[in-house]
Amino acid sequence: MTIREYNHCVDKCSDGVYRFLLKNTGDSELARDLVQDSFMKLWLKRKDVSYEKSKSYLFTTAYHTMIDHIRKSNRQGYNMDEREVGKLEGAGNNYSDVKEVLDEALDRLPAIQKSVVLLRDYEGYAYKEIGEITELSETQVKVYIYRARLFLKKYIVSMETVI
């Protein structure tokens, strides 16, 4: 990949990668750091990655960078910040805004289900591409998406949540 192609990739993909990481982490600063780390890794491998595969490589790298960060945080005795404590305390609150309900439902999904749903429904990736990014088979991706959508549907239409 040339420098011009790399710069074009940054312009084309940075917003999508940021949205994906932000939805998964819920932390804008962390998402920015992970995006920067992902682009740095792409820069270091630019000679090995073709421009046509750069978007897929970037999302794969971003996904793995996020997973590595989560694992590292869990090993180091991660302390919740005030925003996360507030989320837990407010979990019993009633919501009328559909976006808030959907965000709350997404936060309750297991990490892998959340990732595949976001890649499919927010970013528009095909099942095969999601499988390549997450290192899952296409069948596993479909199962995770089905289960996640089923959970989201049940969560959103739950009378306790909406009222």
PDB file of C-alpha atoms in Angstrom:
ATOM      1  CA  MET A   1       0.000   0.000   0.000  1.00  0.00           C
ATOM      2  CA  THR A   2       1.336   3.397  -0.898  1.00  0.00           C
ATOM      3  CA  ILE A   3       1.299   6.429   1.383  1.00  0.00           C
ATOM      4  CA  ARG A   4      -1.456   7.974  -0.733  1.00  0.00           C
ATOM      5  CA  GLU A   5      -3.571   4.809  -0.416  1.00  0.00           C
ATOM      6  CA  TYR A   6      -2.945   4.723   3.337  1.00  0.00           C
ATOM      7  CA  ASN A   7      -4.095   8.352   3.673  1.00  0.00           C
ATOM      8  CA  HIS A   8      -7.179   7.563   1.599  1.00  0.00           C
ATOM      9  CA  CYS A   9      -7.883   4.589   3.878  1.00  0.00           C
ATOM     10  CA  VAL A  10      -7.634   6.875   6.927  1.00  0.00           C
ATOM     11  CA  ASP A  11     -10.106   9.312   5.360  1.00  0.00           C
ATOM     12  CA  LYS A  12     -12.469   6.544   4.279  1.00  0.00           C
ATOM     13  CA  CYS A  13     -12.447   4.241   7.307  1.00  0.00           C
ATOM     14  CA  SER A  14     -11.656   6.238  10.430  1.00  0.00           C
ATOM     15  CA  ASP A  15     -15.250   7.226  11.213  1.00  0.00           C
ATOM     16  CA  GLY A  16     -16.558   3.687  10.762  1.00  0.00           C
ATOM     17  CA  VAL A  17     -13.844   2.152  12.929  1.00  0.00           C
ATOM     18  CA  TYR A  18     -14.428   4.799  15.597  1.00  0.00           C
ATOM     19  CA  ARG A  19     -18.203   4.165  15.616  1.00  0.00           C
ATOM     20  CA  PHE A  20     -17.613   0.421  15.871  1.00  0.00           C
ATOM     21  CA  LEU A  21     -15.208   0.779  18.791  1.00  0.00           C
ATOM     22  CA  LEU A  22     -17.324   3.418  20.525  1.00  0.00           C
ATOM     23  CA  LYS A  23     -20.418   1.226  20.380  1.00  0.00           C
ATOM     24  CA  ASN A  24     -18.437  -1.717  21.769  1.00  0.00           C
ATOM     25  CA  THR A  25     -16.557   0.129  24.511  1.00  0.00           C
ATOM     26  CA  GLY A  26     -18.922   2.975  25.383  1.00  0.00           C
ATOM     27  CA  ASP A  27     -15.903   5.192  26.048  1.00  0.00           C
ATOM     28  CA  SER A  28     -15.039   7.870  23.488  1.00  0.00           C
ATOM     29  CA  GLU A  29     -11.463   8.392  24.717  1.00  0.00           C
ATOM     30  CA  LEU A  30     -10.739   4.662  24.697  1.00  0.00           C
ATOM     31  CA  ALA A  31     -12.295   4.342  21.246  1.00  0.00           C
ATOM     32  CA  ARG A  32     -10.048   7.135  19.932  1.00  0.00           C
ATOM     33  CA  ASP A  33      -6.976   5.457  21.423  1.00  0.00           C
ATOM     34  CA  LEU A  34      -7.922   2.104  19.906  1.00  0.00           C
ATOM     35  CA  VAL A  35      -8.523   3.704  16.502  1.00  0.00           C
ATOM     36  CA  GLN A  36      -5.105   5.332  16.667  1.00  0.00           C
ATOM     37  CA  ASP A  37      -3.482   2.023  17.672  1.00  0.00           C
ATOM     38  CA  SER A  38      -5.254   0.260  14.810  1.00  0.00           C
ATOM     39  CA  PHE A  39      -4.073   2.778  12.224  1.00  0.00           C
ATOM     40  CA  MET A  40      -0.564   2.604  13.656  1.00  0.00           C
ATOM     41  CA  LYS A  41      -0.598  -1.190  13.207  1.00  0.00           C
ATOM     42  CA  LEU A  42      -1.846  -0.755   9.640  1.00  0.00           C
ATOM     43  CA  TRP A  43       0.947   1.746   8.980  1.00  0.00           C
ATOM     44  CA  LEU A  44       3.554  -0.716  10.224  1.00  0.00           C
ATOM     45  CA  LYS A  45       2.129  -3.441   7.963  1.00  0.00           C
ATOM     46  CA  ARG A  46       1.310  -1.192   4.993  1.00  0.00           C
ATOM     47  CA  LYS A  47       3.776  -2.983   2.703  1.00  0.00           C
ATOM     48  CA  ASP A  48       2.115  -6.341   3.410  1.00  0.00           C
ATOM     49  CA  VAL A  49      -1.511  -5.175   3.118  1.00  0.00           C
ATOM     50  CA  SER A  50      -3.075  -4.386  -0.238  1.00  0.00           C
ATOM     51  CA  TYR A  51      -5.279  -1.325  -0.499  1.00  0.00           C
ATOM     52  CA  GLU A  52      -8.281  -3.473  -1.456  1.00  0.00           C
ATOM     53  CA  LYS A  53      -7.998  -5.407   1.826  1.00  0.00           C
ATOM     54  CA  SER A  54      -7.147  -2.403   4.012  1.00  0.00           C
ATOM     55  CA  LYS A  55     -10.673  -1.830   5.356  1.00  0.00           C
ATOM     56  CA  SER A  56     -11.093  -5.451   6.376  1.00  0.00           C
ATOM     57  CA  TYR A  57      -7.589  -5.529   7.859  1.00  0.00           C
ATOM     58  CA  LEU A  58      -8.304  -2.340   9.781  1.00  0.00           C
ATOM     59  CA  PHE A  59     -11.559  -3.607  11.320  1.00  0.00           C
ATOM     60  CA  THR A  60      -9.885  -6.913  12.185  1.00  0.00           C
ATOM     61  CA  THR A  61      -7.018  -5.080  13.839  1.00  0.00           C
ATOM     62  CA  ALA A  62      -9.394  -2.748  15.689  1.00  0.00           C
ATOM     63  CA  TYR A  63     -11.445  -5.698  16.938  1.00  0.00           C
ATOM     64  CA  HIS A  64      -8.371  -7.579  18.189  1.00  0.00           C
ATOM     65  CA  THR A  65      -6.875  -4.428  19.733  1.00  0.00           C
ATOM     66  CA  MET A  66     -10.133  -3.877  21.627  1.00  0.00           C
ATOM     67  CA  ILE A  67     -10.231  -7.503  22.831  1.00  0.00           C
ATOM     68  CA  ASP A  68      -6.590  -7.280  23.945  1.00  0.00           C
ATOM     69  CA  HIS A  69      -7.334  -4.082  25.866  1.00  0.00           C
ATOM     70  CA  ILE A  70     -10.347  -5.667  27.579  1.00  0.00           C
ATOM     71  CA  ARG A  71      -8.342  -8.729  28.574  1.00  0.00           C
ATOM     72  CA  LYS A  72      -5.507  -6.586  29.884  1.00  0.00           C
ATOM     73  CA  SER A  73      -7.947  -4.442  31.876  1.00  0.00           C
ATOM     74  CA  ASN A  74      -9.552  -7.536  33.388  1.00  0.00           C
ATOM     75  CA  ARG A  75      -6.153  -8.919  34.442  1.00  0.00           C
ATOM     76  CA  GLN A  76      -5.164  -5.650  36.078  1.00  0.00           C
ATOM     77  CA  GLY A  77      -8.229  -5.502  38.323  1.00  0.00           C
ATOM     78  CA  TYR A  78     -10.176  -3.001  36.268  1.00  0.00           C
ATOM     79  CA  ASN A  79     -11.884  -0.318  38.372  1.00  0.00           C
ATOM     80  CA  MET A  80     -15.176   1.070  37.146  1.00  0.00           C
ATOM     81  CA  ASP A  81     -15.323   4.766  36.460  1.00  0.00           C
ATOM     82  CA  GLU A  82     -18.258   6.949  37.531  1.00  0.00           C
ATOM     83  CA  ARG A  83     -20.036   6.614  34.189  1.00  0.00           C
ATOM     84  CA  GLU A  84     -20.153   2.819  34.457  1.00  0.00           C
ATOM     85  CA  VAL A  85     -21.263   2.916  38.092  1.00  0.00           C
ATOM     86  CA  GLY A  86     -24.044   5.266  37.017  1.00  0.00           C
ATOM     87  CA  LYS A  87     -25.075   2.814  34.307  1.00  0.00           C
ATOM     88  CA  LEU A  88     -25.351   0.019  36.850  1.00  0.00           C
ATOM     89  CA  GLU A  89     -27.252   2.171  39.334  1.00  0.00           C
ATOM     90  CA  GLY A  90     -29.598   3.391  36.623  1.00  0.00           C
ATOM     91  CA  ALA A  91     -30.253  -0.067  35.206  1.00  0.00           C
ATOM     92  CA  GLY A  92     -33.669  -0.172  36.843  1.00  0.00           C
ATOM     93  CA  ASN A  93     -34.753   3.177  35.414  1.00  0.00           C
ATOM     94  CA  ASN A  94     -37.631   3.304  32.971  1.00  0.00           C
ATOM     95  CA  TYR A  95     -36.865   4.460  29.438  1.00  0.00           C
ATOM     96  CA  SER A  96     -39.063   5.955  26.789  1.00  0.00           C
ATOM     97  CA  ASP A  97     -36.372   6.816  24.251  1.00  0.00           C
ATOM     98  CA  VAL A  98     -35.861   3.924  21.813  1.00  0.00           C
ATOM     99  CA  LYS A  99     -32.191   4.787  21.233  1.00  0.00           C
ATOM    100  CA  GLU A 100     -31.491   4.636  24.966  1.00  0.00           C
ATOM    101  CA  VAL A 101     -33.310   1.301  25.210  1.00  0.00           C
ATOM    102  CA  LEU A 102     -31.367  -0.069  22.238  1.00  0.00           C
ATOM    103  CA  ASP A 103     -28.039   1.135  23.649  1.00  0.00           C
ATOM    104  CA  GLU A 104     -28.871  -0.448  27.004  1.00  0.00           C
ATOM    105  CA  ALA A 105     -29.819  -3.691  25.274  1.00  0.00           C
ATOM    106  CA  LEU A 106     -26.603  -3.689  23.240  1.00  0.00           C
ATOM    107  CA  ASP A 107     -24.590  -3.193  26.432  1.00  0.00           C
ATOM    108  CA  ARG A 108     -26.216  -6.308  27.911  1.00  0.00           C
ATOM    109  CA  LEU A 109     -25.125  -8.536  25.024  1.00  0.00           C
ATOM    110  CA  PRO A 110     -22.014 -10.703  25.325  1.00  0.00           C
ATOM    111  CA  ALA A 111     -19.034  -8.971  23.672  1.00  0.00           C
ATOM    112  CA  ILE A 112     -18.873 -11.273  20.642  1.00  0.00           C
ATOM    113  CA  GLN A 113     -22.596 -10.923  19.908  1.00  0.00           C
ATOM    114  CA  LYS A 114     -22.397  -7.172  20.268  1.00  0.00           C
ATOM    115  CA  SER A 115     -19.426  -7.017  17.899  1.00  0.00           C
ATOM    116  CA  VAL A 116     -21.004  -9.121  15.148  1.00  0.00           C
ATOM    117  CA  VAL A 117     -24.317  -7.261  15.346  1.00  0.00           C
ATOM    118  CA  LEU A 118     -22.549  -3.908  15.102  1.00  0.00           C
ATOM    119  CA  LEU A 119     -20.437  -5.076  12.177  1.00  0.00           C
ATOM    120  CA  ARG A 120     -23.512  -6.411  10.360  1.00  0.00           C
ATOM    121  CA  ASP A 121     -26.224  -3.886  11.174  1.00  0.00           C
ATOM    122  CA  TYR A 122     -24.241  -0.684  11.757  1.00  0.00           C
ATOM    123  CA  GLU A 123     -21.310  -1.134   9.404  1.00  0.00           C
ATOM    124  CA  GLY A 124     -22.998  -3.310   6.749  1.00  0.00           C
ATOM    125  CA  TYR A 125     -20.423  -6.092   6.512  1.00  0.00           C
ATOM    126  CA  ALA A 126     -21.324  -9.419   4.919  1.00  0.00           C
ATOM    127  CA  TYR A 127     -21.333 -12.550   7.077  1.00  0.00           C
ATOM    128  CA  LYS A 128     -18.167 -13.818   5.423  1.00  0.00           C
ATOM    129  CA  GLU A 129     -16.322 -10.541   6.092  1.00  0.00           C
ATOM    130  CA  ILE A 130     -17.452 -10.553   9.711  1.00  0.00           C
ATOM    131  CA  GLY A 131     -16.134 -14.093  10.004  1.00  0.00           C
ATOM    132  CA  GLU A 132     -12.751 -12.961   8.701  1.00  0.00           C
ATOM    133  CA  ILE A 133     -12.636 -10.011  11.096  1.00  0.00           C
ATOM    134  CA  THR A 134     -13.642 -11.986  14.182  1.00  0.00           C
ATOM    135  CA  GLU A 135     -11.982 -15.270  13.161  1.00  0.00           C
ATOM    136  CA  LEU A 136     -15.312 -17.115  13.341  1.00  0.00           C
ATOM    137  CA  SER A 137     -16.936 -19.334  10.743  1.00  0.00           C
ATOM    138  CA  GLU A 138     -19.740 -17.854   8.683  1.00  0.00           C
ATOM    139  CA  THR A 139     -22.172 -20.207  10.444  1.00  0.00           C
ATOM    140  CA  GLN A 140     -21.003 -19.055  13.878  1.00  0.00           C
ATOM    141  CA  VAL A 141     -21.453 -15.438  12.812  1.00  0.00           C
ATOM    142  CA  LYS A 142     -25.026 -16.137  11.695  1.00  0.00           C
ATOM    143  CA  VAL A 143     -25.823 -17.919  14.961  1.00  0.00           C
ATOM    144  CA  TYR A 144     -24.395 -15.089  17.072  1.00  0.00           C
ATOM    145  CA  ILE A 145     -26.304 -12.487  15.062  1.00  0.00           C
ATOM    146  CA  TYR A 146     -29.533 -14.490  15.326  1.00  0.00           C
ATOM    147  CA  ARG A 147     -29.166 -14.875  19.096  1.00  0.00           C
ATOM    148  CA  ALA A 148     -28.271 -11.217  19.548  1.00  0.00           C
ATOM    149  CA  ARG A 149     -31.223 -10.022  17.476  1.00  0.00           C
ATOM    150  CA  LEU A 150     -33.553 -12.347  19.367  1.00  0.00           C
ATOM    151  CA  PHE A 151     -32.307 -10.935  22.680  1.00  0.00           C
ATOM    152  CA  LEU A 152     -32.604  -7.350  21.407  1.00  0.00           C
ATOM    153  CA  LYS A 153     -36.142  -7.944  20.204  1.00  0.00           C
ATOM    154  CA  LYS A 154     -37.204  -9.449  23.525  1.00  0.00           C
ATOM    155  CA  TYR A 155     -35.478  -6.702  25.478  1.00  0.00           C
ATOM    156  CA  ILE A 156     -36.946  -3.845  23.464  1.00  0.00           C
ATOM    157  CA  VAL A 157     -40.534  -5.095  23.446  1.00  0.00           C
ATOM    158  CA  SER A 158     -40.444  -5.984  27.123  1.00  0.00           C
ATOM    159  CA  MET A 159     -43.155  -3.967  28.837  1.00  0.00           C
ATOM    160  CA  GLU A 160     -40.969  -3.358  31.880  1.00  0.00           C
ATOM    161  CA  THR A 161     -38.311  -1.720  29.742  1.00  0.00           C
ATOM    162  CA  VAL A 162     -40.591   0.485  27.645  1.00  0.00           C
ATOM    163  CA  ILE A 163     -42.947   1.691  30.371  1.00  0.00           C
TER     164      ILE A 163
END
